[in-house]
Amino acid sequence: MGRRAFLKTGATAAAGLAAAGLGSSPALAAGGKPEVTGAKLGFIALTDAAPLIVAKELGLFAKYGMPDVVVAKQASWAGTRDNLVLGAAAGGIDGAHILSPMPYLLTLGTIGKATPMSILARLNVNGQGISVEKEYLGARADINSARMKPLIAQRKAAGRKITMAMTFPGGTHDLWIRYWLAAQGINPDVDVELITIPPAQMVANMKANTMEAFCVGEPWNDQLVAQKLGYTAVSTGQLWMNHPEKAFAMRSDWVAAHPNAAIALTAAVIEAQRWCDVPANNAKLAEIVGGRDWLKVPVTDIQDRLLGNFNMGDGRVFKNAPFKMKFWASNASFPYKSHDLWFLTEDQRWGKLPANLNTKAVIAKVNRADIWRKAAALAKVPAAQIPKSDSRGVERFFDGKVFDPANPAAYLASLKIKKV
């Protein structure tokens, strides 16, 4: 970024921070001075990486005493995993914008070398989508995946399953597309072929006819529609309103060695999330995130759906949709332990985690809501905006299923299609 652009962004940011009720540098006495001035964080080219990108671009990491934070693009979630296993000292990264189940899969060693992780914040709710190739526009797939059944059956009879892509096995996009299919009696492990494609490669692979449908975060669903290559069947907030999505997580050994720095990083992310959710900042947010240093996409691919304006590409249009991506509203930032329990339960459902896993113990190890609360205090979040409970309570899904975190076994028992 050139000096003039940097100064312009800084001036706009100052106005935006004021609008969000955010101010000058905090007194760090509450958490103590950060032990280090930097950390290396990874991100994937997705709109929901915005809090890390904004914290860097607007100087918020520096505001909290960490001017040397690096936010580095990762090629795929597998690359994020590998670099977290390495750690920054060995050429990898210390933490990342990450799919919410991945810190657990890393900690448990189910996707590679066991690497204890700590979730410090949730980054957003909503904002993902399931999209279908334009060839299948006639199916009119929407929240009801049963509309795909005739096509799935036709392909199976011809000896080739319909191919659907997600971004990482056991990650959120894998779970959303599985839930969507299974809710209407389609077995994702039997009736379709699920493959893994990095987020930024989804649209190109759809154009190359690699798959017929995919689940990914924005802006790639909107870009597919903009390029007239397909349509969005459903935005994931329609499946589960205000569902948790990405997390901000660090290696646990880094957090243990730098407890004050972990609080400072989280405070910067929280302040960025509050800025991101101020409507007046929307245009600047889309400009920053879409920039060449970050996602490298047209501003319009990001901005419309951030505002809640969804052109699904099949004639359906939603204005100011309640299922739009949120970074701060609806307690989006707080890492509810009940949400982590749902992710673990779903990964058990699909055989990604053992059925006898002590979920309570691993959540107590990975989820650091205590750090979030300290960071929120440092960021001067009003007490009324800090959740008192680590549980959001009973969750309800579009198909009528109910998840009570006090009884995950009952939820699992209610699901017809599963591997347990």
XYZ file of C-alpha atoms in Angstrom:
420
model
C 0.000 0.000 0.000
C 1.401 3.410 -0.971
C 1.872 6.207 1.553
C -1.102 8.237 0.241
C -3.425 5.204 0.288
C -2.162 4.277 3.748
C -2.836 7.759 5.119
C -6.288 7.790 3.510
C -7.130 4.408 5.008
C -5.854 5.565 8.384
C -8.048 8.668 8.324
C -11.108 6.666 7.318
C -10.312 4.103 9.981
C -10.119 6.743 12.677
C -13.588 7.967 11.758
C -14.891 4.414 11.686
C -13.396 3.593 15.060
C -15.038 6.657 16.525
C -18.378 5.599 15.036
C -17.991 2.203 16.675
C -17.355 3.827 20.035
C -13.704 2.795 19.922
C -10.945 5.092 20.909
C -7.278 5.693 21.503
C -4.628 3.348 22.824
C -5.718 1.379 25.891
C -3.919 1.112 29.182
C -2.420 -2.366 29.121
C -2.143 -2.641 32.885
C -5.186 -4.924 33.040
C -3.366 -7.703 31.225
C 0.204 -6.495 31.502
C 2.567 -5.557 28.696
C 2.755 -8.107 25.857
C 5.793 -10.359 26.211
C 6.515 -10.004 22.480
C 5.673 -7.392 19.868
C 4.697 -9.758 17.099
C 3.252 -13.086 15.991
C 2.754 -14.747 12.621
C -0.900 -15.383 11.788
C -2.358 -17.195 8.800
C -5.521 -16.470 6.866
C -7.402 -18.002 3.948
C -8.863 -15.826 1.178
C -12.377 -15.559 2.595
C -14.480 -12.589 3.661
C -14.590 -13.895 7.226
C -10.835 -13.348 7.568
C -11.781 -9.653 7.776
C -11.133 -9.215 11.524
C -7.470 -10.224 11.157
C -7.048 -8.215 7.963
C -8.698 -5.122 9.465
C -6.720 -5.407 12.713
C -3.548 -5.317 10.631
C -4.615 -2.631 8.149
C -6.016 -0.250 10.769
C -3.081 -0.608 13.138
C -5.066 -2.302 15.890
C -2.418 -4.914 16.670
C 0.016 -2.024 17.118
C -2.510 -0.189 19.299
C -2.423 -3.090 21.734
C 1.360 -3.238 21.834
C 2.006 -5.703 18.994
C 3.167 -3.701 15.954
C 5.101 -6.590 14.424
C 2.196 -8.973 13.807
C 2.336 -10.561 10.352
C -0.879 -11.752 8.668
C 0.116 -14.195 5.929
C -2.065 -15.779 3.245
C -2.275 -19.573 3.269
C -3.018 -21.584 0.126
C -5.455 -24.030 1.713
C -6.736 -25.285 5.049
C -4.289 -28.170 4.739
C -1.546 -25.566 4.391
C -2.844 -23.778 7.486
C -2.737 -27.084 9.361
C 0.808 -27.863 8.235
C 2.097 -24.403 9.133
C 0.466 -24.505 12.569
C 2.134 -27.851 13.209
C 5.469 -26.299 12.233
C 5.034 -23.119 14.284
C 6.579 -19.790 13.328
C 9.957 -20.721 14.806
C 10.237 -23.492 12.202
C 8.949 -21.393 9.306
C 5.233 -21.883 9.913
C 2.694 -19.772 11.799
C 1.713 -19.178 15.431
C -2.028 -18.848 14.904
C -4.709 -18.410 12.298
C -8.136 -17.576 10.961
C -9.403 -21.151 10.992
C -12.409 -23.434 10.574
C -13.851 -23.790 14.090
C -13.446 -27.599 14.350
C -9.812 -27.579 13.191
C -8.186 -26.579 16.506
C -9.802 -29.681 18.000
C -8.745 -31.933 15.138
C -5.204 -30.572 15.497
C -5.162 -30.940 19.275
C -6.400 -34.532 19.051
C -3.980 -35.444 16.277
C -6.678 -36.734 13.929
C -5.477 -34.693 10.924
C -1.727 -34.967 11.440
C 0.790 -34.509 14.231
C -0.993 -33.654 17.485
C -0.563 -29.922 18.060
C -2.410 -28.442 21.058
C -4.389 -25.368 20.041
C -6.297 -22.630 21.860
C -9.430 -20.940 20.509
C -9.313 -17.290 21.615
C -12.324 -15.902 19.727
C -14.959 -16.731 17.174
C -14.505 -14.561 14.091
C -18.016 -14.559 12.628
C -21.417 -16.158 12.365
C -23.189 -17.055 9.091
C -21.767 -16.131 5.685
C -21.128 -19.448 3.926
C -23.053 -20.946 1.044
C -23.883 -24.083 -0.900
C -23.797 -23.384 -4.623
C -24.791 -25.438 -7.656
C -23.535 -25.447 -11.248
C -25.648 -23.538 -13.788
C -26.333 -26.783 -15.691
C -28.588 -27.751 -12.786
C -30.532 -24.506 -12.593
C -33.639 -26.468 -13.494
C -33.368 -28.418 -10.250
C -34.066 -25.191 -8.342
C -32.088 -26.501 -5.384
C -32.618 -24.389 -2.280
C -32.821 -25.087 1.433
C -34.516 -28.339 0.391
C -31.729 -30.599 -0.881
C -34.362 -33.154 -1.952
C -34.633 -31.154 -5.170
C -31.261 -32.687 -6.077
C -32.456 -36.273 -5.572
C -33.550 -36.977 -9.179
C -30.181 -35.772 -10.498
C -28.267 -37.738 -7.874
C -30.236 -40.892 -8.712
C -29.757 -40.369 -12.451
C -25.996 -39.996 -12.061
C -25.732 -43.027 -9.765
C -27.677 -45.145 -12.261
C -25.234 -44.081 -14.972
C -22.325 -45.188 -12.795
C -20.991 -41.778 -11.771
C -21.969 -39.969 -8.624
C -22.556 -36.236 -8.523
C -19.434 -34.565 -7.156
C -19.692 -31.959 -4.425
C -16.774 -30.047 -2.960
C -16.024 -28.730 0.507
C -12.856 -27.176 1.881
C -11.514 -29.567 4.537
C -12.708 -32.920 5.941
C -14.346 -32.397 9.321
C -14.376 -28.613 8.871
C -17.405 -26.356 8.850
C -18.061 -26.523 5.102
C -17.928 -30.312 5.226
C -20.454 -30.281 8.080
C -22.814 -27.764 6.437
C -23.100 -29.650 3.146
C -23.461 -32.971 4.972
C -26.219 -31.566 7.172
C -28.047 -30.074 4.168
C -27.960 -33.371 2.290
C -28.721 -35.684 5.210
C -31.704 -33.595 6.336
C -33.545 -34.811 3.216
C -32.349 -38.401 3.297
C -29.299 -38.035 1.039
C -26.307 -39.892 2.485
C -23.202 -37.790 1.794
C -20.944 -40.836 2.114
C -22.987 -43.046 -0.228
C -25.059 -40.967 -2.627
C -22.542 -38.303 -3.696
C -18.788 -37.951 -4.058
C -17.341 -35.390 -1.627
C -13.990 -33.881 -2.577
C -11.735 -31.245 -1.031
C -10.955 -28.003 -2.898
C -9.310 -24.872 -1.393
C -11.756 -21.945 -1.092
C -10.137 -19.625 -3.623
C -10.094 -22.419 -6.226
C -13.808 -23.260 -6.024
C -15.049 -21.009 -8.819
C -12.274 -22.024 -11.233
C -12.960 -25.689 -10.536
C -16.680 -25.226 -11.117
C -15.848 -23.579 -14.439
C -13.654 -26.586 -15.269
C -16.542 -28.960 -14.428
C -14.646 -30.551 -11.547
C -17.830 -30.665 -9.467
C -21.534 -29.958 -9.653
C -21.914 -28.249 -6.265
C -19.755 -26.864 -3.487
C -19.863 -25.436 0.006
C -17.544 -22.541 0.770
C -17.451 -19.148 2.433
C -17.977 -15.819 0.750
C -17.032 -14.172 -1.534
C -16.786 -17.274 -3.710
C -20.518 -18.066 -3.822
C -21.279 -14.502 -4.886
C -18.455 -14.559 -7.421
C -19.893 -17.738 -8.965
C -23.207 -15.934 -9.457
C -21.502 -12.779 -10.770
C -19.687 -14.858 -13.389
C -22.957 -16.634 -14.300
C -21.440 -20.041 -13.601
C -24.022 -21.200 -11.086
C -26.390 -20.236 -8.305
C -26.505 -20.292 -4.515
C -28.924 -22.934 -3.292
C -28.739 -21.855 0.329
C -26.791 -19.516 2.578
C -25.756 -21.402 5.688
C -27.460 -19.000 8.082
C -30.708 -20.311 6.597
C -29.785 -23.787 7.843
C -28.893 -22.562 11.335
C -29.443 -18.890 12.059
C -26.362 -17.197 13.505
C -24.311 -20.377 13.410
C -20.668 -20.168 14.513
C -18.152 -20.307 11.690
C -14.459 -19.356 11.810
C -12.296 -19.063 14.904
C -9.166 -17.170 15.858
C -6.828 -19.782 17.304
C -3.209 -19.895 18.442
C -0.840 -22.721 19.262
C -1.289 -23.465 22.957
C 2.451 -23.374 23.632
C 2.548 -19.841 22.207
C -0.334 -18.769 24.463
C 1.327 -20.335 27.515
C 4.600 -18.534 26.781
C 2.927 -15.192 25.965
C -0.285 -14.859 28.017
C -0.392 -11.058 27.885
C 0.312 -11.047 24.158
C -2.535 -13.529 23.636
C -4.894 -11.113 25.399
C -3.552 -8.187 23.352
C -4.002 -10.042 20.049
C -7.543 -11.000 20.987
C -8.373 -7.434 22.041
C -7.211 -6.181 18.638
C -9.352 -8.797 16.889
C -12.380 -7.871 19.018
C -11.953 -4.187 18.196
C -11.662 -5.062 14.508
C -14.858 -7.121 14.711
C -16.736 -4.201 16.237
C -15.461 -1.937 13.445
C -16.445 -4.468 10.769
C -20.058 -4.496 11.933
C -20.573 -0.713 11.760
C -22.744 -0.191 8.634
C -20.936 3.034 7.741
C -17.706 1.050 7.427
C -19.066 -1.467 4.927
C -17.650 0.102 1.771
C -14.209 0.572 3.334
C -14.310 -2.968 4.721
C -15.021 -4.433 1.277
C -12.292 -2.260 -0.252
C -9.719 -3.370 2.305
C -10.553 -7.077 2.235
C -10.844 -7.204 -1.555
C -7.488 -5.472 -2.021
C -4.515 -6.983 -3.809
C -2.702 -7.747 -0.557
C -5.620 -9.840 0.627
C -8.427 -11.461 -1.439
C -7.800 -9.784 -4.822
C -11.474 -9.714 -5.840
C -13.878 -6.984 -7.011
C -15.388 -5.001 -4.147
C -18.879 -5.929 -5.384
C -18.122 -9.637 -4.842
C -17.782 -8.855 -1.136
C -19.990 -5.876 -0.364
C -23.490 -6.971 -1.399
C -23.717 -10.060 0.780
C -22.020 -8.269 3.677
C -24.945 -5.843 3.516
C -27.380 -8.750 3.483
C -28.282 -8.337 -0.178
C -28.293 -11.766 -1.802
C -28.822 -12.347 -5.510
C -28.922 -16.136 -5.441
C -28.527 -16.393 -9.216
C -31.787 -18.262 -9.849
C -34.277 -15.421 -9.550
C -34.408 -15.356 -5.759
C -33.278 -12.080 -4.205
C -33.026 -11.284 -0.493
C -32.620 -7.747 0.837
C -31.190 -7.039 4.293
C -31.277 -10.766 5.002
C -31.017 -11.705 8.695
C -28.675 -14.570 7.766
C -25.917 -12.233 6.535
C -22.401 -12.543 7.920
C -21.867 -10.865 11.289
C -18.590 -10.212 13.053
C -19.825 -8.706 16.337
C -23.637 -8.593 16.407
C -25.441 -11.592 17.921
C -22.394 -12.247 20.143
C -20.529 -13.403 17.034
C -17.109 -12.959 18.635
C -17.641 -14.950 21.809
C -16.352 -18.557 21.635
C -19.307 -20.396 23.132
C -18.281 -23.796 24.442
C -21.723 -25.122 23.520
C -20.912 -24.428 19.873
C -17.641 -26.307 20.101
C -19.606 -29.217 21.538
C -21.905 -29.190 18.491
C -18.929 -29.300 16.127
C -17.397 -32.208 18.036
C -20.740 -34.030 18.075
C -21.130 -33.610 14.306
C -17.597 -34.858 13.688
C -18.461 -37.873 15.826
C -21.632 -38.299 13.758
C -19.588 -38.635 10.573
C -16.822 -40.781 12.020
C -14.213 -38.021 12.081
C -13.819 -38.369 15.864
C -14.243 -41.387 18.162
C -17.667 -41.897 19.719
C -16.131 -42.237 23.197
C -14.276 -38.906 23.047
C -14.367 -36.990 26.335
C -15.740 -33.845 24.719
C -16.034 -31.906 27.968
C -12.362 -32.412 28.770
C -11.070 -31.451 25.333
C -13.282 -28.349 25.184
C -11.947 -27.266 28.582
C -8.450 -27.623 27.144
C -8.954 -25.889 23.784
C -11.603 -23.222 24.368
C -10.143 -20.135 26.093
C -13.251 -18.061 26.687
C -11.387 -16.797 29.767
C -8.852 -15.061 27.527
C -11.659 -13.602 25.407
C -13.261 -12.052 28.496
C -9.962 -10.479 29.584
C -9.422 -9.177 26.063
C -12.950 -7.768 25.909
C -12.286 -5.855 29.122
C -9.027 -4.546 27.663
C -10.892 -3.472 24.513
C -13.436 -1.675 26.742
C -16.381 -3.740 25.580
C -19.452 -2.748 27.633
C -20.229 -5.327 30.308
C -23.702 -5.829 28.850
C -22.099 -7.131 25.627
C -20.009 -9.783 27.374
C -21.870 -13.122 27.628
C -22.152 -14.392 31.178
C -22.539 -18.038 30.185
C -20.233 -20.235 28.109
C -23.340 -21.794 26.562
C -25.726 -20.163 24.095
C -28.288 -22.739 25.148
C -30.546 -24.873 22.985
C -30.004 -24.509 19.224
C -32.661 -25.131 16.557
C -32.054 -26.023 12.928
C -34.064 -25.503 9.752
C -35.252 -29.124 9.687
C -36.688 -29.005 13.198
C -33.781 -30.765 14.900
C -32.800 -29.479 18.331
C -29.345 -29.518 19.909
C -29.323 -29.235 23.691
C -25.703 -28.917 24.855
C -26.762 -30.526 28.121
C -27.686 -33.694 26.192
C -25.718 -34.089 22.934
C -26.458 -37.827 22.904
C -30.170 -37.125 22.412
C -29.371 -34.914 19.430
C -27.145 -37.583 17.913
C -29.820 -40.216 18.455
C -32.376 -38.058 16.616
C -30.318 -38.031 13.404
C -31.191 -40.776 10.932
C -28.107 -40.660 8.709
C -24.817 -41.029 10.579
C -21.773 -43.250 10.992
C -22.207 -44.002 14.702
